[in-house]
Amino acid sequence: MTEQERISIRSQNAKSYFEQGYNCSQSVALAFGDLMPVDQENLLMLASPFGGGMGRMREVCGAVSGMFLVEGYLCGYSSASDNAKKIQLYSNVRELASSFSNQNGSIICRDLLIGTPHTSGGIPEERSPEYYKKRPCAELVASAAEILAKHLLEQGIEGV
């Protein structure tokens, strides 16, 4: 399988998870779940608060948060004194954010939803065919997964 095919599968899987009802952060995280020795339930719980731009506050897009969650697990640091790994991680996060923003116009949920009818507040909208038709979220999730897959391949992460 070529790298482009592997990237495409990650992107399609993320979009499929979103279309199954998972939030944007969960969808990206699940698309890379096989790379992390975390069971699916815990991965879903870890990513769950970031949907809707962090609890539907429309801040950082959940798909972007999902990228960061996976990046942190695969390339993060665990020692408070490991400045080299911290610097590298923060550089990677900024690169991922920049790539997403360049491709989609922003990393902020409310900016990405400009012109899209949506409700505010903490109650998620019902997922229906109309919901999926009017929102760019499935495509944003696919975009985030594609960007992350390319990045991880460049980083030499095995199994992408």
C-alpha atoms as an extended CHARMM CRD file, in Angstrom:
* protein
*
       160  EXT
         1         1  MET       CA              0.0000000000        0.0000000000        0.0000000000  PROA      1               0.0000000000
         2         2  THR       CA              1.3480000000        3.4280000000       -0.9170000000  PROA      2               0.0000000000
         3         3  GLU       CA              1.7550000000        6.2860000000        1.5530000000  PROA      3               0.0000000000
         4         4  GLN       CA             -1.0080000000        8.2050000000       -0.2160000000  PROA      4               0.0000000000
         5         5  GLU       CA             -3.3660000000        5.2430000000        0.1550000000  PROA      5               0.0000000000
         6         6  ARG       CA             -2.5490000000        4.9810000000        3.8700000000  PROA      6               0.0000000000
         7         7  ILE       CA             -3.1660000000        8.7180000000        4.2910000000  PROA      7               0.0000000000
         8         8  SER       CA             -6.4590000000        8.4420000000        2.4200000000  PROA      8               0.0000000000
         9         9  ILE       CA             -7.6210000000        5.5350000000        4.6000000000  PROA      9               0.0000000000
        10        10  ARG       CA             -6.9240000000        7.5160000000        7.8020000000  PROA      10              0.0000000000
        11        11  SER       CA             -8.8390000000       10.4890000000        6.3830000000  PROA      11              0.0000000000
        12        12  GLN       CA            -11.7900000000        8.3570000000        5.2380000000  PROA      12              0.0000000000
        13        13  ASN       CA            -11.9100000000        6.5280000000        8.5790000000  PROA      13              0.0000000000
        14        14  ALA       CA            -12.0230000000        9.8040000000       10.5110000000  PROA      14              0.0000000000
        15        15  LYS       CA            -14.8680000000       11.0630000000        8.3300000000  PROA      15              0.0000000000
        16        16  SER       CA            -16.7100000000        7.7630000000        8.7610000000  PROA      16              0.0000000000
        17        17  TYR       CA            -16.3980000000        7.9260000000       12.5530000000  PROA      17              0.0000000000
        18        18  PHE       CA            -17.8460000000       11.4450000000       12.4950000000  PROA      18              0.0000000000
        19        19  GLU       CA            -20.7230000000       10.2780000000       10.3200000000  PROA      19              0.0000000000
        20        20  GLN       CA            -21.3690000000        7.4870000000       12.8560000000  PROA      20              0.0000000000
        21        21  GLY       CA            -22.0030000000       10.1500000000       15.5110000000  PROA      21              0.0000000000
        22        22  TYR       CA            -18.6470000000       10.5960000000       17.2370000000  PROA      22              0.0000000000
        23        23  ASN       CA            -17.5620000000       14.1690000000       17.8070000000  PROA      23              0.0000000000
        24        24  CYS       CA            -14.8340000000       15.7330000000       15.6820000000  PROA      24              0.0000000000
        25        25  SER       CA            -12.0380000000       15.1390000000       18.2070000000  PROA      25              0.0000000000
        26        26  GLN       CA            -13.0760000000       11.5530000000       18.8470000000  PROA      26              0.0000000000
        27        27  SER       CA            -13.2500000000       10.8900000000       15.1160000000  PROA      27              0.0000000000
        28        28  VAL       CA             -9.6740000000       11.9870000000       14.4850000000  PROA      28              0.0000000000
        29        29  ALA       CA             -8.3870000000       10.1550000000       17.5660000000  PROA      29              0.0000000000
        30        30  LEU       CA            -10.1900000000        6.9430000000       16.5780000000  PROA      30              0.0000000000
        31        31  ALA       CA             -8.7080000000        7.0820000000       13.0820000000  PROA      31              0.0000000000
        32        32  PHE       CA             -5.2680000000        6.6990000000       14.7090000000  PROA      32              0.0000000000
        33        33  GLY       CA             -6.3190000000        4.5460000000       17.6580000000  PROA      33              0.0000000000
        34        34  ASP       CA             -4.4450000000        1.5160000000       16.3630000000  PROA      34              0.0000000000
        35        35  LEU       CA             -1.1700000000        3.4150000000       16.8470000000  PROA      35              0.0000000000
        36        36  MET       CA             -1.8060000000        3.9830000000       20.5470000000  PROA      36              0.0000000000
        37        37  PRO       CA             -2.0610000000        1.2130000000       23.1450000000  PROA      37              0.0000000000
        38        38  VAL       CA             -5.1540000000        2.8200000000       24.6580000000  PROA      38              0.0000000000
        39        39  ASP       CA             -8.4130000000        0.9270000000       24.5620000000  PROA      39              0.0000000000
        40        40  GLN       CA            -11.1290000000        2.4950000000       22.4330000000  PROA      40              0.0000000000
        41        41  GLU       CA            -13.3840000000        3.3980000000       25.3580000000  PROA      41              0.0000000000
        42        42  ASN       CA            -10.6380000000        5.3540000000       27.1370000000  PROA      42              0.0000000000
        43        43  LEU       CA             -9.5670000000        7.0370000000       23.9080000000  PROA      43              0.0000000000
        44        44  LEU       CA            -13.1540000000        8.1120000000       23.2810000000  PROA      44              0.0000000000
        45        45  MET       CA            -13.4610000000        9.4500000000       26.8140000000  PROA      45              0.0000000000
        46        46  LEU       CA            -10.1660000000       11.3690000000       26.5670000000  PROA      46              0.0000000000
        47        47  ALA       CA            -11.2370000000       13.0320000000       23.3140000000  PROA      47              0.0000000000
        48        48  SER       CA            -14.8740000000       13.6070000000       24.2940000000  PROA      48              0.0000000000
        49        49  PRO       CA            -14.6030000000       17.0970000000       25.8530000000  PROA      49              0.0000000000
        50        50  PHE       CA            -13.1090000000       18.6510000000       22.7220000000  PROA      50              0.0000000000
        51        51  GLY       CA            -16.1160000000       18.3210000000       20.4130000000  PROA      51              0.0000000000
        52        52  GLY       CA            -17.8240000000       21.4780000000       19.2100000000  PROA      52              0.0000000000
        53        53  GLY       CA            -14.7200000000       23.5520000000       19.7790000000  PROA      53              0.0000000000
        54        54  MET       CA            -14.2950000000       22.3720000000       23.3810000000  PROA      54              0.0000000000
        55        55  GLY       CA            -17.6490000000       21.5630000000       24.9130000000  PROA      55              0.0000000000
        56        56  ARG       CA            -19.5310000000       23.3930000000       22.1350000000  PROA      56              0.0000000000
        57        57  MET       CA            -17.8920000000       26.7140000000       23.0860000000  PROA      57              0.0000000000
        58        58  ARG       CA            -16.7840000000       27.0400000000       19.4330000000  PROA      58              0.0000000000
        59        59  GLU       CA            -13.1430000000       27.6200000000       20.3590000000  PROA      59              0.0000000000
        60        60  VAL       CA            -10.3540000000       25.4210000000       18.9040000000  PROA      60              0.0000000000
        61        61  CYS       CA            -11.9070000000       22.9880000000       16.4060000000  PROA      61              0.0000000000
        62        62  GLY       CA            -12.2930000000       19.5160000000       17.8760000000  PROA      62              0.0000000000
        63        63  ALA       CA            -10.6420000000       17.9760000000       14.8160000000  PROA      63              0.0000000000
        64        64  VAL       CA             -7.5630000000       20.0760000000       15.5690000000  PROA      64              0.0000000000
        65        65  SER       CA             -7.6900000000       19.0690000000       19.2280000000  PROA      65              0.0000000000
        66        66  GLY       CA             -7.8890000000       15.4450000000       18.0830000000  PROA      66              0.0000000000
        67        67  MET       CA             -4.7240000000       15.9410000000       16.0210000000  PROA      67              0.0000000000
        68        68  PHE       CA             -2.9700000000       17.3770000000       19.0640000000  PROA      68              0.0000000000
        69        69  LEU       CA             -4.1440000000       14.5360000000       21.2950000000  PROA      69              0.0000000000
        70        70  VAL       CA             -2.6910000000       11.9220000000       18.9340000000  PROA      70              0.0000000000
        71        71  GLU       CA              0.4870000000       13.9490000000       18.4100000000  PROA      71              0.0000000000
        72        72  GLY       CA              0.9460000000       14.2510000000       22.1630000000  PROA      72              0.0000000000
        73        73  TYR       CA              0.5410000000       10.5470000000       22.6920000000  PROA      73              0.0000000000
        74        74  LEU       CA              2.8730000000        9.5360000000       19.8720000000  PROA      74              0.0000000000
        75        75  CYS       CA              5.4580000000       12.3220000000       20.0560000000  PROA      75              0.0000000000
        76        76  GLY       CA              4.9160000000       13.9790000000       23.4380000000  PROA      76              0.0000000000
        77        77  TYR       CA              6.9640000000       14.1140000000       26.6000000000  PROA      77              0.0000000000
        78        78  SER       CA              6.3770000000       12.8170000000       30.0880000000  PROA      78              0.0000000000
        79        79  SER       CA              9.2790000000       14.3230000000       31.9930000000  PROA      79              0.0000000000
        80        80  ALA       CA              8.8500000000       17.8860000000       33.2080000000  PROA      80              0.0000000000
        81        81  SER       CA             12.5550000000       18.5010000000       32.5980000000  PROA      81              0.0000000000
        82        82  ASP       CA             12.6850000000       17.1840000000       29.0150000000  PROA      82              0.0000000000
        83        83  ASN       CA             12.9180000000       20.5780000000       27.3470000000  PROA      83              0.0000000000
        84        84  ALA       CA             14.1330000000       19.1740000000       24.0340000000  PROA      84              0.0000000000
        85        85  LYS       CA             11.0360000000       16.9830000000       23.6270000000  PROA      85              0.0000000000
        86        86  LYS       CA              8.8030000000       19.8200000000       24.8500000000  PROA      86              0.0000000000
        87        87  ILE       CA             10.2740000000       22.2010000000       22.2700000000  PROA      87              0.0000000000
        88        88  GLN       CA              9.8730000000       19.6100000000       19.5080000000  PROA      88              0.0000000000
        89        89  LEU       CA              6.2780000000       18.8240000000       20.4900000000  PROA      89              0.0000000000
        90        90  TYR       CA              5.2740000000       22.4780000000       20.5870000000  PROA      90              0.0000000000
        91        91  SER       CA              6.9010000000       23.0150000000       17.2050000000  PROA      91              0.0000000000
        92        92  ASN       CA              4.9630000000       20.0400000000       15.8000000000  PROA      92              0.0000000000
        93        93  VAL       CA              1.6910000000       21.3270000000       17.2570000000  PROA      93              0.0000000000
        94        94  ARG       CA              2.2460000000       24.7420000000       15.7170000000  PROA      94              0.0000000000
        95        95  GLU       CA              3.0580000000       23.1220000000       12.3710000000  PROA      95              0.0000000000
        96        96  LEU       CA             -0.1120000000       21.0090000000       12.4920000000  PROA      96              0.0000000000
        97        97  ALA       CA             -2.2160000000       24.0450000000       13.4140000000  PROA      97              0.0000000000
        98        98  SER       CA             -0.6710000000       26.0960000000       10.6320000000  PROA      98              0.0000000000
        99        99  SER       CA             -1.2830000000       23.3530000000        8.0580000000  PROA      99              0.0000000000
       100       100  PHE       CA             -4.9210000000       23.0150000000        9.1340000000  PROA      100             0.0000000000
       101       101  SER       CA             -5.4450000000       26.7810000000        9.1140000000  PROA      101             0.0000000000
       102       102  ASN       CA             -3.8160000000       27.1570000000        5.7010000000  PROA      102             0.0000000000
       103       103  GLN       CA             -6.0340000000       24.4270000000        4.2770000000  PROA      103             0.0000000000
       104       104  ASN       CA             -9.2900000000       25.4280000000        6.0060000000  PROA      104             0.0000000000
       105       105  GLY       CA             -8.9830000000       29.1190000000        6.8960000000  PROA      105             0.0000000000
       106       106  SER       CA             -8.7990000000       28.8490000000       10.6880000000  PROA      106             0.0000000000
       107       107  ILE       CA             -8.4240000000       26.4700000000       13.6150000000  PROA      107             0.0000000000
       108       108  ILE       CA            -11.3250000000       28.1260000000       15.4580000000  PROA      108             0.0000000000
       109       109  CYS       CA            -14.6470000000       26.2860000000       15.3130000000  PROA      109             0.0000000000
       110       110  ARG       CA            -16.8380000000       29.4050000000       15.1610000000  PROA      110             0.0000000000
       111       111  ASP       CA            -14.7840000000       30.7720000000       12.2510000000  PROA      111             0.0000000000
       112       112  LEU       CA            -15.0300000000       27.4580000000       10.4170000000  PROA      112             0.0000000000
       113       113  LEU       CA            -18.8250000000       27.4940000000       10.8970000000  PROA      113             0.0000000000
       114       114  ILE       CA            -19.4050000000       31.0460000000        9.6170000000  PROA      114             0.0000000000
       115       115  GLY       CA            -22.3790000000       30.9160000000        7.2890000000  PROA      115             0.0000000000
       116       116  THR       CA            -23.4300000000       27.5010000000        8.5900000000  PROA      116             0.0000000000
       117       117  PRO       CA            -26.6670000000       27.3680000000       10.6020000000  PROA      117             0.0000000000
       118       118  HSD       CA            -25.9450000000       25.9280000000       14.0300000000  PROA      118             0.0000000000
       119       119  THR       CA            -27.2040000000       26.1700000000       17.5640000000  PROA      119             0.0000000000
       120       120  SER       CA            -25.2180000000       27.4830000000       20.4940000000  PROA      120             0.0000000000
       121       121  GLY       CA            -25.0430000000       26.2730000000       24.0510000000  PROA      121             0.0000000000
       122       122  GLY       CA            -24.0780000000       22.9710000000       25.5850000000  PROA      122             0.0000000000
       123       123  ILE       CA            -26.7210000000       20.7480000000       24.0290000000  PROA      123             0.0000000000
       124       124  PRO       CA            -25.4650000000       18.9060000000       20.9350000000  PROA      124             0.0000000000
       125       125  GLU       CA            -27.5720000000       19.0670000000       17.8110000000  PROA      125             0.0000000000
       126       126  GLU       CA            -29.3840000000       15.9450000000       16.6980000000  PROA      126             0.0000000000
       127       127  ARG       CA            -27.4250000000       14.0990000000       14.0060000000  PROA      127             0.0000000000
       128       128  SER       CA            -29.6170000000       13.7620000000       10.9390000000  PROA      128             0.0000000000
       129       129  PRO       CA            -29.0600000000       13.7700000000        7.1750000000  PROA      129             0.0000000000
       130       130  GLU       CA            -29.8040000000       17.5230000000        7.2110000000  PROA      130             0.0000000000
       131       131  TYR       CA            -27.2110000000       18.0570000000        9.9430000000  PROA      131             0.0000000000
       132       132  TYR       CA            -24.5000000000       16.4240000000        7.8470000000  PROA      132             0.0000000000
       133       133  LYS       CA            -25.5480000000       18.2940000000        4.6850000000  PROA      133             0.0000000000
       134       134  LYS       CA            -25.3120000000       21.7630000000        6.2450000000  PROA      134             0.0000000000
       135       135  ARG       CA            -22.0410000000       21.4180000000        8.1530000000  PROA      135             0.0000000000
       136       136  PRO       CA            -18.4170000000       21.2920000000        7.0030000000  PROA      136             0.0000000000
       137       137  CYS       CA            -17.3760000000       19.1970000000       10.0080000000  PROA      137             0.0000000000
       138       138  ALA       CA            -17.0450000000       15.8160000000        8.2690000000  PROA      138             0.0000000000
       139       139  GLU       CA            -14.7050000000       17.3630000000        5.7030000000  PROA      139             0.0000000000
       140       140  LEU       CA            -12.7540000000       19.1790000000        8.4250000000  PROA      140             0.0000000000
       141       141  VAL       CA            -12.2900000000       15.9080000000       10.3070000000  PROA      141             0.0000000000
       142       142  ALA       CA            -11.0490000000       14.2710000000        7.0940000000  PROA      142             0.0000000000
       143       143  SER       CA             -8.6880000000       17.1900000000        6.5140000000  PROA      143             0.0000000000
       144       144  ALA       CA             -7.2600000000       16.9720000000       10.0350000000  PROA      144             0.0000000000
       145       145  ALA       CA             -6.6590000000       13.2310000000        9.6990000000  PROA      145             0.0000000000
       146       146  GLU       CA             -4.9500000000       13.7140000000        6.3410000000  PROA      146             0.0000000000
       147       147  ILE       CA             -2.6860000000       16.4430000000        7.7150000000  PROA      147             0.0000000000
       148       148  LEU       CA             -1.8330000000       14.3530000000       10.7710000000  PROA      148             0.0000000000
       149       149  ALA       CA             -1.1480000000       11.2000000000        8.7360000000  PROA      149             0.0000000000
       150       150  LYS       CA              1.2500000000       13.0910000000        6.4630000000  PROA      150             0.0000000000
       151       151  HSD       CA              2.9550000000       14.6240000000        9.4710000000  PROA      151             0.0000000000
       152       152  LEU       CA              3.3400000000       11.2960000000       11.2810000000  PROA      152             0.0000000000
       153       153  LEU       CA              4.7840000000        9.6860000000        8.1710000000  PROA      153             0.0000000000
       154       154  GLU       CA              7.3140000000       12.5310000000        7.9530000000  PROA      154             0.0000000000
       155       155  GLN       CA              8.1470000000       11.9300000000       11.6190000000  PROA      155             0.0000000000
       156       156  GLY       CA              8.8200000000        8.2550000000       10.8640000000  PROA      156             0.0000000000
       157       157  ILE       CA              6.0300000000        6.9300000000       13.0830000000  PROA      157             0.0000000000
       158       158  GLU       CA              5.5800000000        3.2280000000       12.3760000000  PROA      158             0.0000000000
       159       159  GLY       CA              2.2550000000        1.8640000000       11.1960000000  PROA      159             0.0000000000
       160       160  VAL       CA              0.7420000000        5.0310000000        9.7460000000  PROA      160             0.0000000000
